[in-house]
Coordinates of C-alpha atoms (C1' of nucleotides) in Angstrom, one line a residue:
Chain A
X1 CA 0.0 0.0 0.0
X2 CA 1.0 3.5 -0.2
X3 CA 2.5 3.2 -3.2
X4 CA 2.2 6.7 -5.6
X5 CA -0.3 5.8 -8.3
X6 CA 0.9 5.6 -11.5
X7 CA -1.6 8.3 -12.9
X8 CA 0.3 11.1 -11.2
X9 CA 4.1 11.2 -12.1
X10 CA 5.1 14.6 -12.6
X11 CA 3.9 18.3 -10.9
X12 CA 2.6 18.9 -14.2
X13 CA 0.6 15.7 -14.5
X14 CA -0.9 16.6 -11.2
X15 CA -2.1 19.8 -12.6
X16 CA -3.0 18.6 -16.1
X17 CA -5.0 15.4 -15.1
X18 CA -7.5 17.0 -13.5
X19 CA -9.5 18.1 -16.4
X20 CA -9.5 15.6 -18.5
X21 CA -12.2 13.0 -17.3
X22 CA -14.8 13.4 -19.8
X23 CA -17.4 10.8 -18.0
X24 CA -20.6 12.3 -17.4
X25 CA -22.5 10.9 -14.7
X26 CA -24.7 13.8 -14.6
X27 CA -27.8 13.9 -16.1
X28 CA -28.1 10.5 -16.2
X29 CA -30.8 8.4 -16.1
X30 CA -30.0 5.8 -14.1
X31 CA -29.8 8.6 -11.4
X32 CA -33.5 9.5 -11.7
X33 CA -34.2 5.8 -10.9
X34 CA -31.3 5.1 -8.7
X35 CA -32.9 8.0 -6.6
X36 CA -36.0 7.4 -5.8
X37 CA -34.8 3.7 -4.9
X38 CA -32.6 4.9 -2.4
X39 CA -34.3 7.1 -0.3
X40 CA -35.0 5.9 3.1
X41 CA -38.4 4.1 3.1
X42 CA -38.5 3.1 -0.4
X43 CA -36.5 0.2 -0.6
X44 CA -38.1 -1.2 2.6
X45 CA -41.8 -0.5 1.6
X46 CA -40.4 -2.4 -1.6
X47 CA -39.6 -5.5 0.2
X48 CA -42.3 -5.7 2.1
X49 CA -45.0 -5.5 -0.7
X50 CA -42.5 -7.8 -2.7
X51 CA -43.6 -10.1 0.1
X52 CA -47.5 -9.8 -0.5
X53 CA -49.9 -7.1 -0.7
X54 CA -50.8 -5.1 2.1
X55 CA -53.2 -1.9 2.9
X56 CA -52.3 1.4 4.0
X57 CA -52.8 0.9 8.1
X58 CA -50.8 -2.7 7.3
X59 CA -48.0 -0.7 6.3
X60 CA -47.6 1.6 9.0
X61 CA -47.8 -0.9 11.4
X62 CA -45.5 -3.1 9.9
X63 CA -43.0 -0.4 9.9
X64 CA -43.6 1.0 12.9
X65 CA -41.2 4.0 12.8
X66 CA -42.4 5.5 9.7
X67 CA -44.5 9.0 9.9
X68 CA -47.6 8.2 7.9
X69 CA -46.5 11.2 6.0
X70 CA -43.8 9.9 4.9
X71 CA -45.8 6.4 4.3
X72 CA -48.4 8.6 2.2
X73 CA -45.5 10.0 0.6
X74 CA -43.2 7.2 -0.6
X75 CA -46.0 5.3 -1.7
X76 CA -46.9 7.7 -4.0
X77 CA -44.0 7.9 -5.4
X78 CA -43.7 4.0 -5.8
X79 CA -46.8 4.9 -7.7
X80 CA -45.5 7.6 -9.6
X81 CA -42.6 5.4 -11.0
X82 CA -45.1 2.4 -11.7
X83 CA -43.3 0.0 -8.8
X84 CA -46.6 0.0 -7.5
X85 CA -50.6 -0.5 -8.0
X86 CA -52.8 1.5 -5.7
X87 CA -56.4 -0.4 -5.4
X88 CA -59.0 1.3 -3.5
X89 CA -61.9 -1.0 -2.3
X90 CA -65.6 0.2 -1.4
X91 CA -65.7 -1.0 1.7
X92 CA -66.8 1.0 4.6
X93 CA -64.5 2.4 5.4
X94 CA -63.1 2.3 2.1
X95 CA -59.8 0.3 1.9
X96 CA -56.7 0.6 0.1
X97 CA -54.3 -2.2 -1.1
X98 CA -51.2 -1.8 -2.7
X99 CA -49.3 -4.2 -4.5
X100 CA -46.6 -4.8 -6.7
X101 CA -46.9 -3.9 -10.7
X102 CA -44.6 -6.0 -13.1
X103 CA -42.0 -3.4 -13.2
X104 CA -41.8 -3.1 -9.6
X105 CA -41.6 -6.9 -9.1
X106 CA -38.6 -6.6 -12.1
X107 CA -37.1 -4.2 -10.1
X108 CA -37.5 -6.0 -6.9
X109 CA -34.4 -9.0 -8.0
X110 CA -31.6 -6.8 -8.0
X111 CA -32.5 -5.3 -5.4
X112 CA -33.2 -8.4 -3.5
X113 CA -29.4 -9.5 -4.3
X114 CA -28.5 -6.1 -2.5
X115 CA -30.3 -7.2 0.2
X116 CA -28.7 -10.6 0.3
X117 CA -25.7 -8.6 0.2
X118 CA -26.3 -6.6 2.9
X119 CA -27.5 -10.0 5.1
X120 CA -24.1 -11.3 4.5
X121 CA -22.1 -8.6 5.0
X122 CA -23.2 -6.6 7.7
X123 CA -21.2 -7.5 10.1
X124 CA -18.6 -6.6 8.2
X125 CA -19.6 -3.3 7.9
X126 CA -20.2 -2.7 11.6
X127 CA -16.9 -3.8 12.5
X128 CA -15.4 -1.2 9.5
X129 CA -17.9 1.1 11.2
X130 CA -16.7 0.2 15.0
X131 CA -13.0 0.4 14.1
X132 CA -13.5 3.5 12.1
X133 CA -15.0 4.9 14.9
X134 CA -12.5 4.2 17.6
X135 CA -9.8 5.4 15.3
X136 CA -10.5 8.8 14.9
X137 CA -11.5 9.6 18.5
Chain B
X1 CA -59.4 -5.5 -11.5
X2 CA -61.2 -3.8 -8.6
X3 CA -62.0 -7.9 -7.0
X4 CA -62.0 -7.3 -3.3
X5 CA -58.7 -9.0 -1.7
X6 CA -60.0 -12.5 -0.8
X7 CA -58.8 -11.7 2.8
X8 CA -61.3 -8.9 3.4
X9 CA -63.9 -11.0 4.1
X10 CA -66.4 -9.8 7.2
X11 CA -66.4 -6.7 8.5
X12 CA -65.3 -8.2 11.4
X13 CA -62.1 -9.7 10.0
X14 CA -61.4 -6.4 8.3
X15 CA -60.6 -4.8 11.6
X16 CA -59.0 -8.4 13.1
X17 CA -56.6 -9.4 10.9
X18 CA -54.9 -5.8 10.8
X19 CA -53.3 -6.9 14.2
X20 CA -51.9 -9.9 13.0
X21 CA -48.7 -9.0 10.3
X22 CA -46.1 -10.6 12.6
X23 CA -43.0 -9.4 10.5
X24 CA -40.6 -7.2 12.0
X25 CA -38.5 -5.1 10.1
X26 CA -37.2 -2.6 12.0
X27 CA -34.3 -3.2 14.5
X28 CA -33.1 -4.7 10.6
X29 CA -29.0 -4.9 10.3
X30 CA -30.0 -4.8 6.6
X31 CA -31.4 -1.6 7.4
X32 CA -28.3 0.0 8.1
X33 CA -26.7 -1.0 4.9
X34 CA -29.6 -0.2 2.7
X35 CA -29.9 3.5 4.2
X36 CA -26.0 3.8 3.4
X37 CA -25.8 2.7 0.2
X38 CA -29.8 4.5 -0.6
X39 CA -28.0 7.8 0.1
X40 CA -28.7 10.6 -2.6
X41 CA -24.6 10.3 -3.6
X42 CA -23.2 6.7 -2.4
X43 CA -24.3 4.8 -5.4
X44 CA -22.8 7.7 -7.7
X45 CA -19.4 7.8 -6.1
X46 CA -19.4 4.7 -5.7
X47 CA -20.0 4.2 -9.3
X48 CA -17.7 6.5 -10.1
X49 CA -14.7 4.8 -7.8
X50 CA -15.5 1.3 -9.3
X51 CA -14.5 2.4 -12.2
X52 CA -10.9 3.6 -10.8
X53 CA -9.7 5.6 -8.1
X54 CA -10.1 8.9 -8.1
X55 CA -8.7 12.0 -6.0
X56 CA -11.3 14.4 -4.3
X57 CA -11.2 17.0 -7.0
X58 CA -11.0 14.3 -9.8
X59 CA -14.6 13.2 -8.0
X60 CA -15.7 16.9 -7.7
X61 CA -15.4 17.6 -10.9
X62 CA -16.8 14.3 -12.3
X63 CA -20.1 15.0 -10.4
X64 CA -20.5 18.4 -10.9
X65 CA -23.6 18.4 -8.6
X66 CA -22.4 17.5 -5.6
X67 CA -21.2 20.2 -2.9
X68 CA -17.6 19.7 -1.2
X69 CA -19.5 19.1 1.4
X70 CA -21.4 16.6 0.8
X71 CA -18.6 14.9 -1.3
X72 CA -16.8 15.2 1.7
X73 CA -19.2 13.7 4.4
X74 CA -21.0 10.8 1.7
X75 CA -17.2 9.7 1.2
X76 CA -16.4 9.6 5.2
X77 CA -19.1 7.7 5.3
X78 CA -18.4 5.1 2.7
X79 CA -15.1 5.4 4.5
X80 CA -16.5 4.8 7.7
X81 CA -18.5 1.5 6.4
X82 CA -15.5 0.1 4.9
X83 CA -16.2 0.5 1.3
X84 CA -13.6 2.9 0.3
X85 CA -10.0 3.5 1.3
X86 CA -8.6 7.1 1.4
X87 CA -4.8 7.1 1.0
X88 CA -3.1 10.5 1.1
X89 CA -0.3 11.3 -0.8
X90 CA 2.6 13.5 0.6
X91 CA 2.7 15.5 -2.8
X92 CA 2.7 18.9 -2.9
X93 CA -0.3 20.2 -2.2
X94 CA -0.8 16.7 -0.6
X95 CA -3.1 14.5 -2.5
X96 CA -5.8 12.2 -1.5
X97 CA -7.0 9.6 -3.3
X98 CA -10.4 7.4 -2.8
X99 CA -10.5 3.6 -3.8
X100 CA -12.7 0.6 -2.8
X101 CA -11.5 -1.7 -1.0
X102 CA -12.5 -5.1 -1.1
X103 CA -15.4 -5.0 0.9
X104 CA -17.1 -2.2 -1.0
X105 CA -16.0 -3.9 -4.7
X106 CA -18.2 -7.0 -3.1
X107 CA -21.0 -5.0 -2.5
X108 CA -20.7 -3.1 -6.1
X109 CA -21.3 -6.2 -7.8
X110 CA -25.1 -6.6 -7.0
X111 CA -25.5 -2.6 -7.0
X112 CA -24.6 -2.4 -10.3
X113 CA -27.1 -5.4 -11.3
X114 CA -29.4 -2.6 -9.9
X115 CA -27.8 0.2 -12.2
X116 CA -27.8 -2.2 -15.4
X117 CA -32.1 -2.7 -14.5
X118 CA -32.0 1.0 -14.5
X119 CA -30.4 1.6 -17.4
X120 CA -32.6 -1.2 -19.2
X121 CA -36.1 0.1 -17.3
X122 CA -35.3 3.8 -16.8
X123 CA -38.2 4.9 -20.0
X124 CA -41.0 2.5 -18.4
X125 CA -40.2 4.5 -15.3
X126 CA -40.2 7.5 -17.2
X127 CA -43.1 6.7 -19.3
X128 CA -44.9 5.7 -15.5
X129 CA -44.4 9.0 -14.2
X130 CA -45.1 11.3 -17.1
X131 CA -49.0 8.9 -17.0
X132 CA -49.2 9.5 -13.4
X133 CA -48.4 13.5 -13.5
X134 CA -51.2 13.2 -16.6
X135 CA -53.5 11.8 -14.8
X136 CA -53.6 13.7 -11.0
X137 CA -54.1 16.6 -12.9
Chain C
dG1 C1' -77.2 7.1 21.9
dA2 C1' -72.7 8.7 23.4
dT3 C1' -67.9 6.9 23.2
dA4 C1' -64.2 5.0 21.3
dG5 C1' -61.9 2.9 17.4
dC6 C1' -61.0 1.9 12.7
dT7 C1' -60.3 3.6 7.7
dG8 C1' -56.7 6.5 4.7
dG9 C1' -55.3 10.5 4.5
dT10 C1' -54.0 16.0 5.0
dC11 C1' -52.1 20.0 7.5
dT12 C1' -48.9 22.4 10.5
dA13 C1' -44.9 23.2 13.2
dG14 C1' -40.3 21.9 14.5
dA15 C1' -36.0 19.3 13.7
dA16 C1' -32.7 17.4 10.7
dA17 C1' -30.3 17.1 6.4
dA18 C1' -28.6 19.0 2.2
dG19 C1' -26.8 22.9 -0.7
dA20 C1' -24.3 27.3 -1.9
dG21 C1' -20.5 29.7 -1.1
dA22 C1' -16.8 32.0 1.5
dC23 C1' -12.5 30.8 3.7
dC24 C1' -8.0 28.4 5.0
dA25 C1' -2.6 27.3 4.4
dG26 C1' 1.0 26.0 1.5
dC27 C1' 3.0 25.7 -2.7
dG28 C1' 3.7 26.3 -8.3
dC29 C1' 3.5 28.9 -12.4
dT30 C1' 3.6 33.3 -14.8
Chain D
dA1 C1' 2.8 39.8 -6.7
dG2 C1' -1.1 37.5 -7.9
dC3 C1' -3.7 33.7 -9.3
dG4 C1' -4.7 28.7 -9.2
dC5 C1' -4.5 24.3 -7.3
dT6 C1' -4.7 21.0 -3.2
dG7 C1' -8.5 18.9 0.3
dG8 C1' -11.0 20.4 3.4
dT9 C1' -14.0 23.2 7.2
dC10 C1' -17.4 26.9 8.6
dT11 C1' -21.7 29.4 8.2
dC12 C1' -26.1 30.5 6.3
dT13 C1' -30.2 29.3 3.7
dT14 C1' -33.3 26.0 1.7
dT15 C1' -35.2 21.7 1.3
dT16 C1' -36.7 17.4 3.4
dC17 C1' -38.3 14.6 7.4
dT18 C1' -40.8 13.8 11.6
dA19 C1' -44.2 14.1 15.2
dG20 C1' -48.6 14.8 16.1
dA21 C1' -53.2 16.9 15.7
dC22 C1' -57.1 16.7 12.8
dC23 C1' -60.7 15.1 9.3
dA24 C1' -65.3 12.4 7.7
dG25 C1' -67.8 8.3 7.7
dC26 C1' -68.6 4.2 9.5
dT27 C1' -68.9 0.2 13.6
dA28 C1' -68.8 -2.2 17.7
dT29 C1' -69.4 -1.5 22.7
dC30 C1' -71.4 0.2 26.8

DNA sequence: GATAGCTGGTCTAGAAAAGAGACCAGCGCT
DNA sequence: AGCGCTGGTCTCTTTTCTAGACCAGCTATC
């Protein structure tokens, strides 16, 4: 480790490098989608209607420390991006079920294999996390 | 559509079986992990340093969008998680450069399963969201 | 027949997070 | 001398999130 990367040899390269990396992950749109997937309810509320349908009230219960604003919120825009159907039934009082669409379920495998990733690995990450932490104090 | 769920049945079950969704997914490890990696920048710089390593104004200027500081806290906090090493460099000015380490190549592999779905899916998202903006309105 | 509870939400106020931009020290190039 | 580059930090403003009250219409209970 710690050895000088090759990319900067000389003062000059230092300087010169700099402007010359013409990728442009801006305005991409993988970010749209990548975005709304990572806020911080989204991918959750994904697993859990990956798991079956469930009904507003469902929801908040089975995530308890969500603000059923932010419940109202997210869902919608699951909606928006077509991840997921919103069925309202006439019962009294009136119901709501949401559910999975196709593109949500297509969406939901890699996602699931980030999940699987994160079951195997968090452990590893908190210790990173726990040495990081003593380390700097 | 619009066939009531076969497990609203009575009005009486409707308000019973709300209490019984056993699941627990709070208190989740995977949690932790998803809420890192869901961050508004992680998956871009991380993107960005699976590609190669890059130094801190290399990754400024390859994400236009991003403030210092939030390129500087998002990659503390990969840091902090173990996905990315941060070696400095006793040029002068002293250089820093950002890599993954081998923890956070691991977990690129299934994130970018989730960036190649959103490449492949990003117009039926976008075609989603333009009918859903039609329709509310 | 009042009371409390359920339904799926909205609205408001406060807290937390993110963004814009100035500023820093030490050096190189002109 | 003056500007630019290095990787940051600090402060201020704006956006986002949360907690919690509130709503209408119905039901089961007392």
């Amino acid at each position: 480790m710690n050895t000088k990367p090759a990319s900067v040899r000389s003062k000059l390269d230092f300087y010169r490098l700099a402007r010359d990396e013409g990728v442009h992950l801006e305005n991409c749109p993988v970010r749209e989608v990548i975005a709304n997937i990572g806020g911080k309810w989204n991918s959750l509320l994904m697993l859990a209607l990956a798991e079956q349908p469930y009904r507003f009230g469902a929801l908040r219960r089975l995530v308890p420390d969500i603000s059923q604003r932010m419940l109202t919120q997210t869902l919608r825009d699951l909606q928006r991006d077509g991840y997921v159907h919103r069925a309202v039934f006439p019962t009294k009082p009136p119901s709501v079920e949401y559910s999975l669409t196709e593109l949500g379920r297509s969406m939901f495998d890699p996602l699931q294999a980030l999940v699987k990733w994160a079951e195997q690995h968090h452990d590893a990450v908190r210790a990173a996390r726990a040495r990081f932490d003593r380390d700097e104090s």
